[in-house]
Structure formats: C-alpha cells, structure tokens
Amino acid sequence: DFTEMMRALGYPRLISMENFQTPNFMLVSEVLLWLVKRYEPQSDIPGDVETEQDRVFFIKAVAQFMATKAHIKLNTKKLYQADGYAVKELLKVTSVLYGAMNTQGGERAELPDEDSSKFKFDLGSKIADLKAARQLASEITSKGAVLYDLLGKEVELREARTESIARPLEINEAEKVMKVAIKSVLEEVQNTKDMLNNVALDEANLEAKIEKRKLELERSQKRLQTLQSVRPAFMDEYEKIEEQLQKQYSTYLEKFRNLTYMEQLLDDHRRAEQEMFEEAANMLRLVQNRLKEEEQHLLKSGSNDDSDIEIQEDEGSDSEGNLQIIRHRISTEALLQG
C-alpha cells in the first residue's frame, strides 16, 4: 500500500519493502522531506542528516511540522529506526495526501463546465511551481544533450556490448568474485560484532562511573549538612566585633556630617569677610578720588597772581588747611590698610 501510494503521489524513485529490511535513514529522510515539500512547498526544513545531532533535529522538525500543520502525530523513535516500523509512520502522512488527491480528483470530475469557467487563476500561489518548472526545463535540456552524446557513441559501444554478451561466463572467475564478496561481508559482520561488544563494555564502564559519582555526591551532601549544622567557635566573637563596627560606623557618619557642616559655615564666613573687604576697598577708593579732586581745586585757587596781601595771608591759612587735610588723608589710609 505504501509503495502504491507513493507511486500515485508522483514520487520519482521506485520503493519496495526490501529497502526497509535494514535501517535506511537516508531513504526515510528523503521520503519525509519530499512529503513535507508536497504538503507545503514553501517549508524551510533543513535536509542535512550527516551527523547524529542533525538527524535528531531533522526528525523533531518534521514531527513538529506535521503536528502543527496537518495534525498528524508521528512517533519520532520509530522514524529514527528507519526500518519497517518507520513505514507505518510514513503511511500516516501518505494516506492523508493520497486521500486528498483522490478527493480533489473526484471533485474536479463532478464540477460542471460553468463552474470551471468561473475559476480564477491565482498567479501568486503558482510562483513556486513556475520556478520548479523552469528548473525542470533546464534539467531536461541538459539531460537531452547528454543523451544525444551517448546515443552518438552507440555505434562504437554496440560491438563491445555484443562481444561481452557472447563471451561465455567463466565459472572460476565468478567463484573468485563470490568468495571475495563473501569474505568482505563476513569481515563487516565481524566488525559489527566487535563494535557491539565494545559498546557493551563502554556501557558497563559508564554505569560503574555513574555509580561512583553518585556515591561521591551522597558523601559530599552529608558532609555539607554536617558543616551547616555545626556553629563555628569564632562566631560569637565575630558577632560582637560586627556590633562594635556598626556603632563605630554610626559615630563616623555623625562626625563626618558635622565636619561637612562646619566646613560649609567656614566657607560662608570667609565669603562674607571677602565681600566686606571688597566694600571697604571700594569706599577707600572713593575717598581717595574725592581728596585728590579737593587738592587739585585748592592748588588751582592758590596759583592766582592778581590777589593782594590779604589774599596771600588767606592763602597761607589755606595752605595750612590743605596740609591738615593731607595729614588726615594719610592717617585714614594707614588706618584702612591696617
């Protein structure tokens, strides 16, 4: 049934149940990828299955895709075995696609001519098919050229083929070839048995290591529990020192705040003194300017030549007054400088 369904769906290769007598993961992966592309051509499932990790990832991705898109639950373990049990899982997908194809074909046969004329062709949904058609056309062209070249060599190869067919089969050579093939098969079987024995030994060694690690883990956990239950001898002293340190820290914070406040007050006081000193300097400058102006005025009045003797006496008295003013100014400057 599986092979017939795959042939009906258009799978390019011929499949027989003999292909699944032994695990054949490459064929299973190829069939799965083809079925996914047949269900949804725009799917982006990677087809790399070279390593074991890539194969596990591929099987999980296909199972998740079928579960979400087609609501088909696949057994990943059976798919990974890639034998006859995997065919049963593949049959779930192929039966759905085969039933859909039959249903679609029946519905198309039952459609009248009027409904078919009303069908609207959606170009956007056929872009992927158009690309595939172009690729197939290029492949057909290249294959046709290769086939033409091979057919051109048919005249030369025909004689060699007839000679090979007409030549009688030698039993000794056939026997030798069969012996070599049997020997190689036996060697492969022996290698497989050795690998299985090595796997068993490795498994036993790993189980022994796991048990050893478990015992070490249990001993470490017990030791940790005993250490957590015992209180250290220096813990009381540590707690006392910690309380003292907390008190010292609070005292330090208080003193630091007081020191910062006092420094701010000192800066304010210095700023006020600087302002007062600048004001006094400005006042002194104003007084000096005023005294200079009065002295110049007195000197100008004392230089008049047309004055009489009384005026000269008055000038003598004025010069004495100017002298007193100069002395007063000098004393005032000395006081302000002090």
Short mmCIF file of C-alpha atoms in Angstrom, two decimals:
data_model
loop_
_atom_site.label_atom_id
_atom_site.label_comp_id
_atom_site.label_asym_id
_atom_site.label_seq_id
_atom_site.Cartn_x
_atom_site.Cartn_y
_atom_site.Cartn_z
CA ASP A 1 0.00 0.00 0.00
CA PHE A 2 2.79 2.44 0.87
CA THR A 3 4.68 1.88 -2.37
CA GLU A 4 1.48 2.21 -4.42
CA MET A 5 0.50 5.43 -2.67
CA MET A 6 3.98 6.91 -3.19
CA ARG A 7 3.84 5.95 -6.88
CA ALA A 8 0.39 7.52 -7.18
CA LEU A 9 1.56 10.69 -5.46
CA GLY A 10 4.37 11.01 -8.02
CA TYR A 11 7.48 10.06 -6.07
CA PRO A 12 10.36 9.96 -8.60
CA ARG A 13 12.04 6.79 -7.26
CA LEU A 14 10.79 3.23 -7.05
CA ILE A 15 10.36 2.00 -3.47
CA SER A 16 10.00 -1.57 -2.32
CA MET A 17 9.64 -3.03 1.15
CA GLU A 18 13.04 -4.67 0.76
CA ASN A 19 14.59 -1.24 1.15
CA PHE A 20 13.40 -1.19 4.76
CA GLN A 21 14.58 -4.66 5.79
CA THR A 22 17.66 -2.96 7.30
CA PRO A 23 17.77 0.57 8.75
CA ASN A 24 17.93 3.01 5.84
CA PHE A 25 17.82 6.50 7.33
CA MET A 26 18.83 8.27 4.10
CA LEU A 27 15.78 6.91 2.26
CA VAL A 28 13.44 7.71 5.16
CA SER A 29 14.78 11.28 5.38
CA GLU A 30 14.41 11.72 1.62
CA VAL A 31 10.80 10.46 1.70
CA LEU A 32 9.94 12.66 4.69
CA LEU A 33 11.41 15.76 3.06
CA TRP A 34 9.54 15.01 -0.17
CA LEU A 35 6.24 14.55 1.69
CA VAL A 36 6.75 17.82 3.59
CA LYS A 37 7.51 19.67 0.35
CA ARG A 38 4.46 18.02 -1.25
CA TYR A 39 2.26 19.17 1.66
CA GLU A 40 3.74 22.70 1.76
CA PRO A 41 6.26 23.69 -0.93
CA GLN A 42 7.40 26.80 1.00
CA SER A 43 8.52 24.91 4.10
CA ASP A 44 12.08 25.54 5.32
CA ILE A 45 13.06 22.26 6.98
CA PRO A 46 16.84 21.61 6.62
CA GLY A 47 17.75 18.40 4.82
CA ASP A 48 21.21 17.93 6.38
CA VAL A 49 21.40 14.46 8.03
CA GLU A 50 25.13 13.78 8.09
CA THR A 51 25.66 13.65 11.88
CA GLU A 52 23.58 12.13 14.65
CA GLN A 53 22.62 15.53 16.01
CA ASP A 54 21.43 16.67 12.58
CA ARG A 55 19.29 13.54 12.21
CA VAL A 56 17.62 14.07 15.60
CA PHE A 57 16.94 17.71 14.73
CA PHE A 58 15.51 16.70 11.34
CA ILE A 59 13.13 14.11 12.83
CA LYS A 60 11.94 16.57 15.50
CA ALA A 61 11.37 19.32 12.93
CA VAL A 62 9.33 17.02 10.65
CA ALA A 63 7.24 15.69 13.57
CA GLN A 64 6.54 19.22 14.81
CA PHE A 65 5.62 20.39 11.31
CA MET A 66 3.18 17.53 10.78
CA ALA A 67 1.65 18.03 14.23
CA THR A 68 1.08 21.77 13.74
CA LYS A 69 0.17 21.90 10.03
CA ALA A 70 -1.52 18.55 9.29
CA HIS A 71 -2.50 17.49 12.86
CA ILE A 72 -0.71 14.17 12.35
CA LYS A 73 1.09 12.71 15.36
CA LEU A 74 4.27 10.84 14.41
CA ASN A 75 6.39 8.55 16.59
CA THR A 76 9.90 10.00 16.41
CA LYS A 77 11.57 6.88 17.80
CA LYS A 78 10.13 4.66 15.08
CA LEU A 79 11.05 7.20 12.41
CA TYR A 80 14.62 7.31 13.71
CA GLN A 81 14.84 3.49 13.49
CA ALA A 82 14.33 3.80 9.70
CA ASP A 83 13.05 0.24 9.28
CA GLY A 84 9.67 -1.41 8.83
CA TYR A 85 8.23 0.42 11.86
CA ALA A 86 9.08 3.74 10.18
CA VAL A 87 6.95 2.74 7.19
CA LYS A 88 3.87 2.68 9.43
CA GLU A 89 4.57 6.26 10.47
CA LEU A 90 5.18 7.32 6.88
CA LEU A 91 1.91 5.67 5.90
CA LYS A 92 0.02 8.16 8.13
CA VAL A 93 1.21 11.07 6.01
CA THR A 94 0.93 9.35 2.64
CA SER A 95 -2.63 8.17 3.37
CA VAL A 96 -3.71 11.75 4.10
CA LEU A 97 -2.11 13.09 0.91
CA TYR A 98 -3.46 10.17 -1.14
CA GLY A 99 -6.99 10.69 0.21
CA ALA A 100 -6.78 14.42 -0.51
CA MET A 101 -5.60 13.72 -4.05
CA ASN A 102 -8.47 11.30 -4.67
CA THR A 103 -10.99 13.70 -3.16
CA GLN A 104 -9.68 16.60 -5.24
CA GLY A 105 -9.77 14.48 -8.39
CA GLY A 106 -13.37 13.39 -7.72
CA GLU A 107 -14.50 16.95 -7.07
CA ARG A 108 -12.86 18.13 -10.30
CA ALA A 109 -14.65 15.37 -12.22
CA GLU A 110 -18.02 16.39 -10.74
CA LEU A 111 -17.58 20.14 -11.48
CA PRO A 112 -19.79 21.41 -14.31
CA ASP A 113 -18.44 23.40 -17.22
CA GLU A 114 -19.94 26.66 -15.95
CA ASP A 115 -18.18 26.42 -12.56
CA SER A 116 -14.87 25.61 -14.22
CA SER A 117 -15.18 28.68 -16.43
CA LYS A 118 -15.67 30.84 -13.33
CA PHE A 119 -12.44 29.62 -11.74
CA LYS A 120 -9.95 32.44 -11.17
CA PHE A 121 -6.28 31.65 -11.63
CA ASP A 122 -4.15 32.95 -8.74
CA LEU A 123 -0.69 33.71 -10.10
CA GLY A 124 0.80 34.42 -6.67
CA SER A 125 0.20 30.85 -5.47
CA LYS A 126 1.88 29.35 -8.56
CA ILE A 127 5.22 31.16 -8.34
CA ALA A 128 6.88 28.18 -6.67
CA ASP A 129 5.52 25.83 -9.35
CA LEU A 130 6.78 28.19 -12.04
CA LYS A 131 10.30 28.15 -10.57
CA ALA A 132 10.21 24.35 -10.35
CA ALA A 133 9.05 24.14 -13.97
CA ARG A 134 11.93 26.35 -15.11
CA GLN A 135 14.41 24.22 -13.20
CA LEU A 136 12.98 21.02 -14.68
CA ALA A 137 13.13 22.52 -18.17
CA SER A 138 16.83 23.32 -17.78
CA GLU A 139 17.48 19.83 -16.40
CA ILE A 140 15.62 18.25 -19.32
CA THR A 141 17.70 20.27 -21.77
CA SER A 142 20.99 19.22 -20.15
CA LYS A 143 19.92 15.59 -19.88
CA GLY A 144 18.83 15.63 -23.52
CA ALA A 145 22.25 16.88 -24.59
CA VAL A 146 23.96 14.15 -22.56
CA LEU A 147 21.62 11.52 -24.02
CA TYR A 148 22.37 12.74 -27.55
CA ASP A 149 26.09 12.35 -26.94
CA LEU A 150 25.63 8.85 -25.53
CA LEU A 151 23.46 7.81 -28.47
CA GLY A 152 26.21 9.05 -30.79
CA LYS A 153 28.57 6.58 -29.14
CA GLU A 154 26.09 3.70 -29.53
CA VAL A 155 27.69 2.52 -32.79
CA GLU A 156 31.04 2.03 -31.09
CA LEU A 157 29.63 0.55 -27.92
CA ARG A 158 27.30 -1.88 -29.65
CA GLU A 159 30.13 -4.14 -30.83
CA ALA A 160 31.75 -4.17 -27.39
CA ARG A 161 28.41 -4.99 -25.78
CA THR A 162 27.73 -7.85 -28.17
CA GLU A 163 31.20 -9.26 -27.62
CA SER A 164 30.75 -9.12 -23.86
CA ILE A 165 27.37 -10.83 -24.12
CA ALA A 166 28.62 -13.50 -26.49
CA ARG A 167 31.63 -14.30 -24.34
CA PRO A 168 30.95 -17.39 -22.18
CA LEU A 169 30.88 -16.91 -18.43
CA GLU A 170 33.87 -18.44 -16.68
CA ILE A 171 32.88 -20.30 -13.53
CA ASN A 172 36.30 -19.89 -11.89
CA GLU A 173 36.23 -16.10 -12.14
CA ALA A 174 32.65 -15.96 -10.89
CA GLU A 175 33.61 -18.22 -7.99
CA LYS A 176 36.55 -15.99 -7.10
CA VAL A 177 34.38 -12.87 -7.17
CA MET A 178 31.75 -14.57 -4.99
CA LYS A 179 34.41 -15.67 -2.50
CA VAL A 180 35.79 -12.12 -2.28
CA ALA A 181 32.28 -10.74 -1.75
CA ILE A 182 31.50 -13.35 0.94
CA LYS A 183 34.80 -12.60 2.66
CA SER A 184 34.10 -8.88 2.72
CA VAL A 185 30.60 -9.47 4.10
CA LEU A 186 31.98 -11.74 6.84
CA GLU A 187 34.55 -9.10 7.75
CA GLU A 188 31.83 -6.47 8.01
CA VAL A 189 29.77 -8.81 10.23
CA GLN A 190 32.79 -9.43 12.47
CA ASN A 191 33.50 -5.71 12.70
CA THR A 192 29.88 -5.09 13.64
CA LYS A 193 30.04 -7.75 16.36
CA ASP A 194 33.25 -6.24 17.73
CA MET A 195 31.65 -2.81 17.80
CA LEU A 196 28.63 -4.22 19.65
CA ASN A 197 30.94 -5.87 22.20
CA ASN A 198 32.83 -2.62 22.63
CA VAL A 199 29.57 -0.76 23.12
CA ALA A 200 28.58 -3.21 25.85
CA LEU A 201 31.92 -2.76 27.60
CA ASP A 202 31.67 1.01 27.34
CA GLU A 203 28.16 0.91 28.73
CA ALA A 204 29.31 -1.16 31.72
CA ASN A 205 32.21 1.24 32.37
CA LEU A 206 29.91 4.23 32.19
CA GLU A 207 27.44 2.65 34.60
CA ALA A 208 30.27 1.96 37.06
CA LYS A 209 31.47 5.57 36.80
CA ILE A 210 27.93 6.85 37.30
CA GLU A 211 27.52 4.76 40.46
CA LYS A 212 30.87 6.01 41.75
CA ARG A 213 29.87 9.62 41.11
CA LYS A 214 26.55 9.08 42.87
CA LEU A 215 28.31 7.74 45.97
CA GLU A 216 30.69 10.71 45.98
CA LEU A 217 27.77 13.09 45.64
CA GLU A 218 25.95 11.49 48.57
CA ARG A 219 29.07 11.73 50.77
CA SER A 220 29.55 15.38 49.80
CA GLN A 221 25.93 16.20 50.60
CA LYS A 222 26.19 14.53 54.01
CA ARG A 223 29.39 16.42 54.76
CA LEU A 224 27.76 19.68 53.72
CA GLN A 225 24.82 19.03 56.03
CA THR A 226 27.15 18.34 58.97
CA LEU A 227 29.15 21.51 58.29
CA GLN A 228 25.98 23.59 58.09
CA SER A 229 24.66 22.18 61.39
CA VAL A 230 27.91 22.91 63.34
CA ARG A 231 28.36 26.50 64.59
CA PRO A 232 31.95 27.82 64.35
CA ALA A 233 33.84 28.67 67.57
CA PHE A 234 34.69 32.21 66.50
CA MET A 235 31.10 33.12 65.56
CA ASP A 236 30.32 34.83 68.94
CA GLU A 237 33.42 36.99 68.73
CA TYR A 238 32.60 37.81 65.11
CA GLU A 239 29.11 38.98 66.04
CA LYS A 240 30.45 41.18 68.88
CA ILE A 241 33.03 42.77 66.60
CA GLU A 242 30.35 43.32 63.99
CA GLU A 243 28.17 45.19 66.54
CA GLN A 244 31.12 47.35 67.57
CA LEU A 245 31.89 48.08 63.95
CA GLN A 246 28.30 49.15 63.40
CA LYS A 247 28.50 51.58 66.32
CA GLN A 248 31.82 52.96 65.11
CA TYR A 249 30.36 53.43 61.67
CA SER A 250 27.38 55.39 63.01
CA THR A 251 29.77 57.61 65.02
CA TYR A 252 31.89 58.14 61.93
CA LEU A 253 28.85 59.17 59.91
CA GLU A 254 27.78 61.68 62.57
CA LYS A 255 31.26 63.23 62.76
CA PHE A 256 31.54 63.34 59.02
CA ARG A 257 28.22 65.19 58.74
CA ASN A 258 29.29 67.65 61.47
CA LEU A 259 32.63 68.25 59.77
CA THR A 260 30.92 68.89 56.45
CA TYR A 261 28.52 71.34 58.10
CA MET A 262 31.37 73.23 59.84
CA GLU A 263 33.33 73.45 56.58
CA GLN A 264 30.28 74.93 54.90
CA LEU A 265 29.90 77.51 57.68
CA LEU A 266 33.60 78.41 57.41
CA ASP A 267 33.25 78.91 53.65
CA ASP A 268 30.22 81.15 54.20
CA HIS A 269 32.13 83.21 56.81
CA ARG A 270 35.13 83.62 54.51
CA ARG A 271 32.87 84.66 51.69
CA ALA A 272 31.21 87.32 53.89
CA GLU A 273 34.61 88.68 55.02
CA GLN A 274 35.75 88.85 51.41
CA GLU A 275 32.65 90.84 50.49
CA MET A 276 33.21 93.24 53.43
CA PHE A 277 36.84 93.73 52.45
CA GLU A 278 35.84 94.49 48.86
CA GLU A 279 33.27 97.05 50.07
CA ALA A 280 35.90 98.75 52.31
CA ALA A 281 38.34 98.86 49.41
CA ASN A 282 35.71 100.48 47.21
CA MET A 283 34.96 103.10 49.92
CA LEU A 284 38.69 103.84 50.29
CA ARG A 285 39.00 104.29 46.55
CA LEU A 286 36.09 106.73 46.53
CA VAL A 287 37.59 108.75 49.43
CA GLN A 288 40.98 108.90 47.72
CA ASN A 289 39.40 110.18 44.50
CA ARG A 290 37.48 112.85 46.44
CA LEU A 291 40.61 114.02 48.27
CA LYS A 292 42.55 114.26 45.02
CA GLU A 293 39.82 116.39 43.49
CA GLU A 294 39.79 118.78 46.52
CA GLU A 295 43.61 119.03 46.48
CA GLN A 296 43.61 119.93 42.78
CA HIS A 297 40.93 122.51 43.38
CA LEU A 298 42.93 124.08 46.21
CA LEU A 299 46.11 124.12 44.14
CA LYS A 300 44.32 125.90 41.28
CA SER A 301 42.89 128.55 43.67
CA GLY A 302 46.35 129.10 45.28
CA SER A 303 48.08 129.86 41.93
CA ASN A 304 46.19 133.17 41.28
CA ASP A 305 48.82 136.07 40.75
CA ASP A 306 46.36 139.07 40.96
CA SER A 307 45.47 138.53 44.66
CA ASP A 308 46.58 141.12 47.28
CA ILE A 309 48.39 140.63 50.54
CA GLU A 310 45.25 139.71 52.42
CA ILE A 311 44.58 137.17 49.89
CA GLN A 312 48.13 135.87 50.33
CA GLU A 313 47.54 135.66 54.03
CA ASP A 314 44.41 133.81 53.30
CA GLU A 315 46.41 131.57 51.01
CA GLY A 316 48.83 130.87 53.83
CA SER A 317 45.92 129.90 56.01
CA ASP A 318 44.53 127.81 53.11
CA SER A 319 47.85 126.04 52.65
CA GLU A 320 47.83 125.22 56.33
CA GLY A 321 44.31 123.78 55.90
CA ASN A 322 45.45 121.78 52.91
CA LEU A 323 48.31 120.43 54.93
CA GLN A 324 45.88 119.31 57.63
CA ILE A 325 43.70 117.67 55.01
CA ILE A 326 46.71 115.77 53.57
CA ARG A 327 47.72 114.60 57.04
CA HIS A 328 44.17 113.46 57.73
CA ARG A 329 44.14 111.55 54.45
CA ILE A 330 47.47 109.84 55.21
CA SER A 331 46.22 108.77 58.64
CA THR A 332 42.99 107.48 57.13
CA GLU A 333 44.87 105.42 54.53
CA ALA A 334 47.15 103.96 57.18
CA LEU A 335 44.12 103.07 59.33
CA LEU A 336 42.34 101.37 56.41
CA GLN A 337 45.48 99.48 55.42
CA GLY A 338 45.89 98.27 58.99
#
